mmCIF file of C-alpha atoms in Angstrom:
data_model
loop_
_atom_site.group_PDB
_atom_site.id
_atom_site.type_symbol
_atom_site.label_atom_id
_atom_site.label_comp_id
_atom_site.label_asym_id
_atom_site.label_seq_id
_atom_site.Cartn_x
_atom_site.Cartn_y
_atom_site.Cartn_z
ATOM 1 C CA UNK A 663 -11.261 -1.158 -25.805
ATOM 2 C CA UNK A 664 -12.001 -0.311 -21.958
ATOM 3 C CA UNK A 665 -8.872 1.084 -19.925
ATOM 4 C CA UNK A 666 -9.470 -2.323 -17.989
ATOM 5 C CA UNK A 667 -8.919 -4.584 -21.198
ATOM 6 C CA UNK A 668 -5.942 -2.126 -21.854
ATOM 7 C CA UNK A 669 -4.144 -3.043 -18.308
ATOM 8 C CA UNK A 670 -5.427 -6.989 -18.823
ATOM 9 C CA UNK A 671 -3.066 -6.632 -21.916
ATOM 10 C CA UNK A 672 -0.460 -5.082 -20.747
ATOM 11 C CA UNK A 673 0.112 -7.584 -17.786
ATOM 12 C CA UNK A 674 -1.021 -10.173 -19.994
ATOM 13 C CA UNK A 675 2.295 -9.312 -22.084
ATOM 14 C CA UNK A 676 4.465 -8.521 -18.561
ATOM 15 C CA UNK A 677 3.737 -12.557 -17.740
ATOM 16 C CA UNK A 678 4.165 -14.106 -20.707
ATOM 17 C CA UNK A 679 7.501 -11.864 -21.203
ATOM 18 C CA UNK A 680 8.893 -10.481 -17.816
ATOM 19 C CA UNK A 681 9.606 -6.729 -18.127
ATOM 20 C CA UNK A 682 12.112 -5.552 -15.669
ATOM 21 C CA UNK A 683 11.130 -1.780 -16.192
ATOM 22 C CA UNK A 684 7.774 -2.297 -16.147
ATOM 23 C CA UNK A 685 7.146 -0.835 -12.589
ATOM 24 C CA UNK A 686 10.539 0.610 -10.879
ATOM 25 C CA UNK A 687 10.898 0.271 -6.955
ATOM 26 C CA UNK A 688 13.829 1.147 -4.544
ATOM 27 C CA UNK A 689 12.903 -1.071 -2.241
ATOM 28 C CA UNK A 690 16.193 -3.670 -1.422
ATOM 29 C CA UNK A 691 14.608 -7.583 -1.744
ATOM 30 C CA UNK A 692 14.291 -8.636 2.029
ATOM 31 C CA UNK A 693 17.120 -10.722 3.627
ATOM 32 C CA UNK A 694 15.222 -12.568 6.200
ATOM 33 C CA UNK A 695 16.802 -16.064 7.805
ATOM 34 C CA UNK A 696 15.879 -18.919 5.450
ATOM 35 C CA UNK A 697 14.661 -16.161 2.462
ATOM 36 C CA UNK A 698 15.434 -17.018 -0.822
ATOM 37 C CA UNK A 699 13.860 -14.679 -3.678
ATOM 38 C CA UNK A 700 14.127 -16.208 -6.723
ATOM 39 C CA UNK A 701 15.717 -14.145 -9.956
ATOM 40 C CA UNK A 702 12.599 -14.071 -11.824
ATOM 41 C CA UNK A 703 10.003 -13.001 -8.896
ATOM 42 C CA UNK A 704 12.437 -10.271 -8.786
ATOM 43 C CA UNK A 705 12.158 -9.470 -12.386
ATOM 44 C CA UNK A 706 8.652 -9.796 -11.916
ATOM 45 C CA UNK A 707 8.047 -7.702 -9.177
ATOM 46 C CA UNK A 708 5.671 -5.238 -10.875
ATOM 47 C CA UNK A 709 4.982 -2.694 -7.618
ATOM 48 C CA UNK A 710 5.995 1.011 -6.554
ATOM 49 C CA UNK A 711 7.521 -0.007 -2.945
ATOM 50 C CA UNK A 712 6.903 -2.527 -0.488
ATOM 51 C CA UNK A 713 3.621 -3.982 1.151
ATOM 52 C CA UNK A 714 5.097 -6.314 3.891
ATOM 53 C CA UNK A 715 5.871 -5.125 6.980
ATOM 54 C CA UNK A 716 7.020 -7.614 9.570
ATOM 55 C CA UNK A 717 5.034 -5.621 12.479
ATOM 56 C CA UNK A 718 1.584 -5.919 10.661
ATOM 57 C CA UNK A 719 2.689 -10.545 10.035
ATOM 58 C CA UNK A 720 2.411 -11.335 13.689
ATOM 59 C CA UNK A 721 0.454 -14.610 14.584
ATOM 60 C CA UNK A 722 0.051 -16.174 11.514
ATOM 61 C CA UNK A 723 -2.499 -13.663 9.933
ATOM 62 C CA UNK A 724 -4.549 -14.981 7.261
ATOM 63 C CA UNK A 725 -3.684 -12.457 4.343
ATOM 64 C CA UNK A 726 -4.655 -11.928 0.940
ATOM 65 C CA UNK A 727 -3.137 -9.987 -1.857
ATOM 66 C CA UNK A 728 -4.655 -8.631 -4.938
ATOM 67 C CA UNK A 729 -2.524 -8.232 -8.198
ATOM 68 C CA UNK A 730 -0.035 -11.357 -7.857
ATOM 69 C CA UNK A 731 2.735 -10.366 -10.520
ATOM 70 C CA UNK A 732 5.393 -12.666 -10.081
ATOM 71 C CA UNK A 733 4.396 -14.085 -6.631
ATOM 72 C CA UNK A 734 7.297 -12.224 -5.009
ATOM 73 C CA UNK A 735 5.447 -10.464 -2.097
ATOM 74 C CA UNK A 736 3.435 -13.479 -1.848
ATOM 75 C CA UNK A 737 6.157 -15.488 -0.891
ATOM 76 C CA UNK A 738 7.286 -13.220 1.472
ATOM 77 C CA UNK A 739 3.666 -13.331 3.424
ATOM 78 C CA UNK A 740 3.707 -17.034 3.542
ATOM 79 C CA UNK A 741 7.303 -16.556 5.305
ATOM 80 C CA UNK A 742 5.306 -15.370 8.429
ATOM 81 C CA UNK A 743 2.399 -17.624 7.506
ATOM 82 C CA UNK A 744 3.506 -21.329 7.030
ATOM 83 C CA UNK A 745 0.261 -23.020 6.678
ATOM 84 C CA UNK A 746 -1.695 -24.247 3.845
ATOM 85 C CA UNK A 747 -4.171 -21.689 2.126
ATOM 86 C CA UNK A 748 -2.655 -18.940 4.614
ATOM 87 C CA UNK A 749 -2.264 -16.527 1.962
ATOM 88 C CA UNK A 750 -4.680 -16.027 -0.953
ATOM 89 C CA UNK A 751 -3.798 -14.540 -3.954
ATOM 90 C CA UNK A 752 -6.394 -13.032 -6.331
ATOM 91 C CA UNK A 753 -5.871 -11.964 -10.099
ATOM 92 C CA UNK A 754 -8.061 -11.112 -13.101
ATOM 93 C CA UNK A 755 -5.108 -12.217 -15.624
ATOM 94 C CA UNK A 756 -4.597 -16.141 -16.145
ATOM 95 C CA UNK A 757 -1.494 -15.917 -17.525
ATOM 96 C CA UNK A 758 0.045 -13.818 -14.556
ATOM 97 C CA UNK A 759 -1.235 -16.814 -12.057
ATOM 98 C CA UNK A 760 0.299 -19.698 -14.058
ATOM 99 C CA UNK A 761 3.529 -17.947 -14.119
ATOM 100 C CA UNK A 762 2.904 -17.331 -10.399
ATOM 101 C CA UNK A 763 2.552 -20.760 -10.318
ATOM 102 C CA UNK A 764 5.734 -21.708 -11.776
ATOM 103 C CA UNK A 765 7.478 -19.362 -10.085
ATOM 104 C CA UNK A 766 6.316 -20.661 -6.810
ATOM 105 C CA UNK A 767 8.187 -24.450 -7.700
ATOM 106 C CA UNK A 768 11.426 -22.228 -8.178
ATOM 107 C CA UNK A 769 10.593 -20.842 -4.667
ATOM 108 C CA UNK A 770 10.134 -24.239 -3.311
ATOM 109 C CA UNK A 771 13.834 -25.473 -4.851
ATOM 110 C CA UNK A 772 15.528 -22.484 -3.039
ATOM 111 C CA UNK A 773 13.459 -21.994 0.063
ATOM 112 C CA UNK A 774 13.195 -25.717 2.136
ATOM 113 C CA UNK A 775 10.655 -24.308 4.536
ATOM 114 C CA UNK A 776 8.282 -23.096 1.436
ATOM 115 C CA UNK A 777 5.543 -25.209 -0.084
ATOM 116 C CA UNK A 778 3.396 -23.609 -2.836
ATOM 117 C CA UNK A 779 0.436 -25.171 -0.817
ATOM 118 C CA UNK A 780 1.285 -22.036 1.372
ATOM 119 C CA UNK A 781 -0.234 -19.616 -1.229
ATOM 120 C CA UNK A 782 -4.057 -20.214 -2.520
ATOM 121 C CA UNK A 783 -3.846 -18.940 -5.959
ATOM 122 C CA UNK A 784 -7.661 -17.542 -6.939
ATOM 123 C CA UNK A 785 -8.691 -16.173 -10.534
ATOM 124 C CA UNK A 786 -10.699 -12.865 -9.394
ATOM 125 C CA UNK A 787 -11.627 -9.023 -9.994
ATOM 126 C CA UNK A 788 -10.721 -6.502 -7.628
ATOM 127 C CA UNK A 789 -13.597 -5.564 -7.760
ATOM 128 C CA UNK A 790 -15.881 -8.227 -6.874
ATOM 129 C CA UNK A 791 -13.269 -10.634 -4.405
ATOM 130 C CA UNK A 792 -14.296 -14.345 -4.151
ATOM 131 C CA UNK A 793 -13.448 -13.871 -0.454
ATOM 132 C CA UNK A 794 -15.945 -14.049 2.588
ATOM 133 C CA UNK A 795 -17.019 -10.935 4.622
ATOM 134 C CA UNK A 796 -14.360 -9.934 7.861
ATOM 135 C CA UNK A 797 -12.388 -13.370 7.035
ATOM 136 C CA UNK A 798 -9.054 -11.833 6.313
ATOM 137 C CA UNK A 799 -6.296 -10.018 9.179
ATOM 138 C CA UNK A 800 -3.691 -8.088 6.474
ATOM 139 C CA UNK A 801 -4.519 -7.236 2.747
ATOM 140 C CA UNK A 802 -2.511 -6.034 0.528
ATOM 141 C CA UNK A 803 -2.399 -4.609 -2.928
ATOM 142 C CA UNK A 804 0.697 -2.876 -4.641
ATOM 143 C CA UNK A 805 0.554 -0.586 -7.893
ATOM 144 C CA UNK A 806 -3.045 -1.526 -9.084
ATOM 145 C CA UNK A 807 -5.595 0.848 -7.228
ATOM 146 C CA UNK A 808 -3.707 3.635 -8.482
ATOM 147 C CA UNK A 809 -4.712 2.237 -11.911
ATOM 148 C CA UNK A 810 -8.490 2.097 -11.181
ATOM 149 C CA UNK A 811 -10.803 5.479 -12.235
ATOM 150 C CA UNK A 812 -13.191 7.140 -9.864
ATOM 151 C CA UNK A 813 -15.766 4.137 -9.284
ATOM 152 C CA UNK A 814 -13.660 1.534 -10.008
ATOM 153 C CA UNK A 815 -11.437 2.865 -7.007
ATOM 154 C CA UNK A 816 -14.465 3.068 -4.754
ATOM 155 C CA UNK A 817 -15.526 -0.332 -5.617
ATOM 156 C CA UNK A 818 -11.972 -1.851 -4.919
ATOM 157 C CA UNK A 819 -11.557 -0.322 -1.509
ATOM 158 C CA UNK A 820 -14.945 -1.153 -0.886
ATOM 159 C CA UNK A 821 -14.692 -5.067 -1.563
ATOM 160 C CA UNK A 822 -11.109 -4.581 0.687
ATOM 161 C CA UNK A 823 -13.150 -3.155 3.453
ATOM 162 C CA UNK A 824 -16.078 -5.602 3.301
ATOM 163 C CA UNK A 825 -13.186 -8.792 3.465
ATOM 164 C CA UNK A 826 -11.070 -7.531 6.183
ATOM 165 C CA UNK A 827 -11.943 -8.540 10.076
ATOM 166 C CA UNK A 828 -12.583 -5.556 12.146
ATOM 167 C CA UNK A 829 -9.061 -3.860 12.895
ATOM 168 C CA UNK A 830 -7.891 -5.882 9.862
ATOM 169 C CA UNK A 831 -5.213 -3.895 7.949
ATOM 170 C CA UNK A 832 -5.392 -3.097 4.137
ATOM 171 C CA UNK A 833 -1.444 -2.194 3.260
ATOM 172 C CA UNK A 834 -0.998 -0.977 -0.272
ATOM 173 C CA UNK A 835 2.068 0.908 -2.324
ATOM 174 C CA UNK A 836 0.955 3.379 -5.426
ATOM 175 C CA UNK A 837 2.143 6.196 -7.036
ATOM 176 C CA UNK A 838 0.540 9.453 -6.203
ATOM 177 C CA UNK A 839 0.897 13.202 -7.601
ATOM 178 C CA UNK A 840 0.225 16.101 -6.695
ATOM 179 C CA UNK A 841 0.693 18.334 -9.852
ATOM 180 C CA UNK A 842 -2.736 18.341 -12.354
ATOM 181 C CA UNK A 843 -2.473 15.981 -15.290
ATOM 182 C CA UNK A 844 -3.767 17.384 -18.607
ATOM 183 C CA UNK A 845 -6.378 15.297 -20.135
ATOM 184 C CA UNK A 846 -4.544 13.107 -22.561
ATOM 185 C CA UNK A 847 -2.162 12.158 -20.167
ATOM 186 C CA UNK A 848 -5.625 11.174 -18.064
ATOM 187 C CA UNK A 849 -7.829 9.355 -20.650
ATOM 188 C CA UNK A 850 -4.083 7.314 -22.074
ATOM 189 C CA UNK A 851 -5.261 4.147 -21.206
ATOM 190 C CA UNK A 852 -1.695 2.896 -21.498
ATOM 191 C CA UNK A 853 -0.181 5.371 -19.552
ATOM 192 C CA UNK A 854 -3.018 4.766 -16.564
ATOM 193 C CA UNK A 855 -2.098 0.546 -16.850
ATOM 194 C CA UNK A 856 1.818 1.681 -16.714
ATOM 195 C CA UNK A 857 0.895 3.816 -13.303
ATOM 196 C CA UNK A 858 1.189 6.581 -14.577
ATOM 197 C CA UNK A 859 -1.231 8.533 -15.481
ATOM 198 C CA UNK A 860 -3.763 7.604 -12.461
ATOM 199 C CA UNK A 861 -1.664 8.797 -10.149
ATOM 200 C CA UNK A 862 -3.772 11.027 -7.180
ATOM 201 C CA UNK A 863 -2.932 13.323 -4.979
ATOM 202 C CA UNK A 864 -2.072 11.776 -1.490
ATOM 203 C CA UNK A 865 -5.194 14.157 0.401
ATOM 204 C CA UNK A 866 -7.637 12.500 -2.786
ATOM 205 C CA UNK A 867 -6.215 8.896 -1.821
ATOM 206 C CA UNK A 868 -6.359 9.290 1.591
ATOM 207 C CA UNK A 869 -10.463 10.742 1.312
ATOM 208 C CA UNK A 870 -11.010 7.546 -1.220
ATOM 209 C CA UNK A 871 -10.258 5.365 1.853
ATOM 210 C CA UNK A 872 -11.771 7.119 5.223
ATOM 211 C CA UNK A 873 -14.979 7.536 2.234
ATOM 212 C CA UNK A 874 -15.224 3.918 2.523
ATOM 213 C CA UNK A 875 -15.062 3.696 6.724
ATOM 214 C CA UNK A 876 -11.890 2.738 7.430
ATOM 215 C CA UNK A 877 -10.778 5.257 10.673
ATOM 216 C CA UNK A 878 -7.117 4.937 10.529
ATOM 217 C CA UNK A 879 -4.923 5.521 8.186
ATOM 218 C CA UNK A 880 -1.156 5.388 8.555
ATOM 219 C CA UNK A 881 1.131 6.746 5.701
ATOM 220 C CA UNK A 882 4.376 4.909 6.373
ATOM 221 C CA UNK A 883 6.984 6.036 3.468
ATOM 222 C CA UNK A 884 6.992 8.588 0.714
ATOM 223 C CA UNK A 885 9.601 8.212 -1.918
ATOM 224 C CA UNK A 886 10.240 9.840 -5.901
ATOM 225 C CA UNK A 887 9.237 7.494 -8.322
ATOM 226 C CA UNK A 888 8.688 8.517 -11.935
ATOM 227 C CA UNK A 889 9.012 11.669 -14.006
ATOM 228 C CA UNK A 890 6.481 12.626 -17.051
ATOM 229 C CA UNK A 891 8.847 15.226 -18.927
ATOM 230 C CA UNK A 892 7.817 16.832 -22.295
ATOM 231 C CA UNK A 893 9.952 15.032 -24.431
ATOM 232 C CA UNK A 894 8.450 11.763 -23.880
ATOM 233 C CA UNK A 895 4.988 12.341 -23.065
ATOM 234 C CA UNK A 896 2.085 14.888 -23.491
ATOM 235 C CA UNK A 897 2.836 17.561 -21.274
ATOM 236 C CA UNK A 898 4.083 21.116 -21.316
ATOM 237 C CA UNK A 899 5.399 20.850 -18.309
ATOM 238 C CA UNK A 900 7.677 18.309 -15.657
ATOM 239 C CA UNK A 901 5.227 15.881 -13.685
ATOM 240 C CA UNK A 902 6.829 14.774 -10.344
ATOM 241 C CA UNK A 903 5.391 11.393 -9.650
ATOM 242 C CA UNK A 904 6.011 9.761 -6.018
ATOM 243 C CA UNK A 905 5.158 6.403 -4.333
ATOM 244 C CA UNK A 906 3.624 6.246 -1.131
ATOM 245 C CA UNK A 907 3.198 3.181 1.014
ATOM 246 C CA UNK A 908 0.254 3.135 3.515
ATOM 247 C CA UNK A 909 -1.954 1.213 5.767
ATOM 248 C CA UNK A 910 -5.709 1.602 6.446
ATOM 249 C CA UNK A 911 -6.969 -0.258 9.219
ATOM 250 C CA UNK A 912 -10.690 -0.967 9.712
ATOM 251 C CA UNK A 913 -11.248 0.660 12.946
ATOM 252 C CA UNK A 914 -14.181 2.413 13.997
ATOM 253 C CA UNK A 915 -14.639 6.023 12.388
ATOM 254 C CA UNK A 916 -14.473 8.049 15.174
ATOM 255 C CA UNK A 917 -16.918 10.652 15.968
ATOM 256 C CA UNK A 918 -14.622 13.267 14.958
ATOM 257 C CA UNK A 919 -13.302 12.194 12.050
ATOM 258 C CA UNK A 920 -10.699 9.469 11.085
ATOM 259 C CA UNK A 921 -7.303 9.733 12.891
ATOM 260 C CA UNK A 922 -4.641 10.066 9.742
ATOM 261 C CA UNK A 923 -1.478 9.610 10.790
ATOM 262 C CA UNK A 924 1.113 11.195 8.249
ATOM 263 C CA UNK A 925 4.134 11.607 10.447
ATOM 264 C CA UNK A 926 3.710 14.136 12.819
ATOM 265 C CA UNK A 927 5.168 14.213 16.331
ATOM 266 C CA UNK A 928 4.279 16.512 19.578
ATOM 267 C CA UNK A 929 7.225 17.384 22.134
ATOM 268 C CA UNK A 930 6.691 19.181 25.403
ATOM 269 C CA UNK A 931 9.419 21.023 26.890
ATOM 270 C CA UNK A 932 7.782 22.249 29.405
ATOM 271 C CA UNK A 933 8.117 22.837 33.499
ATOM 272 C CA UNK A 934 6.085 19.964 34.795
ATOM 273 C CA UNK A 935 7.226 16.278 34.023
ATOM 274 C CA UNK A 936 4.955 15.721 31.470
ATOM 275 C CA UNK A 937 1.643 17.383 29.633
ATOM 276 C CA UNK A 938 -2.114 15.707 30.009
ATOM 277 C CA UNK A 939 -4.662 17.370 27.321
ATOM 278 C CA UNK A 940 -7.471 15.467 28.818
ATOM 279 C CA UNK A 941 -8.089 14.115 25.893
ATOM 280 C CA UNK A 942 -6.013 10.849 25.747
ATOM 281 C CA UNK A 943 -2.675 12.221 24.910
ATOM 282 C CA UNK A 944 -0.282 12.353 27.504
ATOM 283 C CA UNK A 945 3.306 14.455 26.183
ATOM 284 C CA UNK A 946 6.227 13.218 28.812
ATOM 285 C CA UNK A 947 9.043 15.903 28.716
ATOM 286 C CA UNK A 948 11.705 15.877 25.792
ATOM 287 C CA UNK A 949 9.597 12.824 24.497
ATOM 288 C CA UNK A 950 8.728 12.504 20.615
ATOM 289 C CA UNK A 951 4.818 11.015 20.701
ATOM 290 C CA UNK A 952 3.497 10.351 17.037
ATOM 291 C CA UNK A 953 0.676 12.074 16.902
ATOM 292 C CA UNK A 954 -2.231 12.295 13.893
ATOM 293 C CA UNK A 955 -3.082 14.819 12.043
ATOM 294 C CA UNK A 956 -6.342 15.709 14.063
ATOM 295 C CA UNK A 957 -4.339 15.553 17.287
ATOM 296 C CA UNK A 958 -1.986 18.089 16.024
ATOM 297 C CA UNK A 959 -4.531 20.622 15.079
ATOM 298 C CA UNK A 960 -6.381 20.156 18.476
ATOM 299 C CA UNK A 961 -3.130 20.994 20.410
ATOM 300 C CA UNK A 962 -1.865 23.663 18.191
ATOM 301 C CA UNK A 963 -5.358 25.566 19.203
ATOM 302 C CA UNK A 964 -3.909 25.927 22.712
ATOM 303 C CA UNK A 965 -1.686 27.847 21.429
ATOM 304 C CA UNK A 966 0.774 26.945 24.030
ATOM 305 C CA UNK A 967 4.947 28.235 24.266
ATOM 306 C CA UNK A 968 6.274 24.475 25.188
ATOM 307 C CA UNK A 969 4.756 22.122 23.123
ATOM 308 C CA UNK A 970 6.146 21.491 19.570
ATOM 309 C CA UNK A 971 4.267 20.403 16.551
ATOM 310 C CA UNK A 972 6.403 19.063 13.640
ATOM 311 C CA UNK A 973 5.712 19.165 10.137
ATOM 312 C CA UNK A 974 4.542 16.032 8.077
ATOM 313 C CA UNK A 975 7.503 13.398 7.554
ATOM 314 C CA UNK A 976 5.250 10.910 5.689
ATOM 315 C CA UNK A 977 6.637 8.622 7.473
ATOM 316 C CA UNK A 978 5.118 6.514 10.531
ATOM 317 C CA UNK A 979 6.083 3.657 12.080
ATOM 318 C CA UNK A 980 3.604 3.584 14.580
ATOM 319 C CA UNK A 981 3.181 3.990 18.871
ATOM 320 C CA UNK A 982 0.804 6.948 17.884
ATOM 321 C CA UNK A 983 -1.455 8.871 19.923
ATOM 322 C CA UNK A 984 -4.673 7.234 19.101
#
């Protein structure tokens, strides 16, 4: 049996029998005007944080999320998108889209404004999406690349890339780490459909996407997630696992690289009123500017006595430099 057949299984199980502790986010269920999350989507919701974020819904995007579980964030997307067929929803397991399906009349008993209509439920692979080429504004996928190995992964974000419009955002939530994981904890092809296991470090993530072309990417939360400890699982020692929430947006690469954005800010403090590098960034005095990871290296070479550099945050909310 393939590690993909293994996760089918396991999520095959998780919607026939809702497991609560199946995936384990701290993300509070939004309270929105009119929002009504039904009991079970919330038993169902099978991610590692949060993909909607209202600043990415504006305009009625057309959006598309891969990995339904319990049709929780999907109803959430149609909030900001009331039409029919606004959102699409993709997954390779039948038996998780029925109980979407279902799920989606309780929806419709506690939310007047909601028709299931809203959502355009699709049987699909991640890796080969029955979507068009640059049809889609926001995509989204939470807990499942971090299940995928090497080419798998590549393929995934690939198919993302080649569905999103240009500047189209792909928003996604998995777990990362960035201790090594022994072999068997590796090649468990439970652990890696659990999200475990597959777990990279957030520099390998981040290269998986800007690999495929997409020239910004904004890491917007970093939180503690699981812990692999030696009396449960193979391993000598304590494995730290964390969830990260992130956006990649289908920009142009620039010519110097992509601009990664993992929560760095510039301040000058200066003499003058404010600070021009010539190179786009302009630093007003005693003002925080978000600034990406490539900007902060360029003005640290300056090597100047009023201009502070913070550490990464991993957190960014956006009104960056670039």
């Amino acid at each position: 049996m393939s590690y993909l057949e293994t996760t089918h299984n396991v999520y095959k199980e998780a919607a026939l029998t809702p497991d609560v502790g199946l995936c384990c986010t701290t993300n509070p269920i939004w309270e929105l005007p009119g929002l009504k999350i039904p009991k079970i989507m919330q038993e169902m919701n099978y991610g590692c944080g949060s993909t909607v974020h209202a600043r990415d819904l504006t305009n009625n995007p057309k959006m598309l999320y891969v990995g339904v579980g319990g049709g929780m964030e999907l109803l959430q997307f149609s909030y900001f998108n009331r039409q029919k067929g606004g959102v699409v929803g993709i997954d390779v397991v039948d038996e998780m889209l029925e109980a979407s399906r279902k799920n989606f009349i309780e929806a419709e008993a506690q939310n007047p404004w909601f028709k299931s209509n809203f959502v355009d439920l699709k049987k699909g692979d991640a890796m080969n999406l029955p979507v068009e080429d640059n049809s889609i504004d926001v995509a989204a996928q939470n807990c499942l690349f971090n299940i995928f190995k090497a080419d798998d992964l590549k393929q995934a974000i690939a198919e993302m890339y080649r569905v999103l419009k240009p500047h189209g955002k792909l928003v996604m939530s998995d777990p990362t780490c960035e201790q090594e994981m022994n072999d068997e904890l590796r090649n468990d092809e439970r652990l890696r459909a659990l999200c475990l296991s597959g777990s990279l470090p957030i520099a390998d993530y981040i290269k998986a996407l800007t690999d495929a072309s997409f020239g910004t990417i904004e890491i917007r939360a970093r939180k503690p997630y699981r812990i692999l400890d030696s009396k449960h699982y193979l391993t000598d020692e304590l494995i730290y696992i964390e969830s990260i929430e992130v956006a990649a947006i289908k920009d142009p690469m620039p010519s110097d690289g992509p601009c990664i954005f993992t929560g760095k800010a510039a301040i000058y403090y200066g003499t003058q009123d404010y600070f021009d590098d010539k190179q786009g960034h302009v630093l007003l005095k005693n003002q925080p500017l978000a600034i990406c990871d490539k900007t902060a290296g360029a003005l640290a070479s300056l090597n100047r006595d009023d201009i502070f550099i913070s550490e990464s945050t991993y957190h960014y909310d956006g009104g960056g430099c670039c």
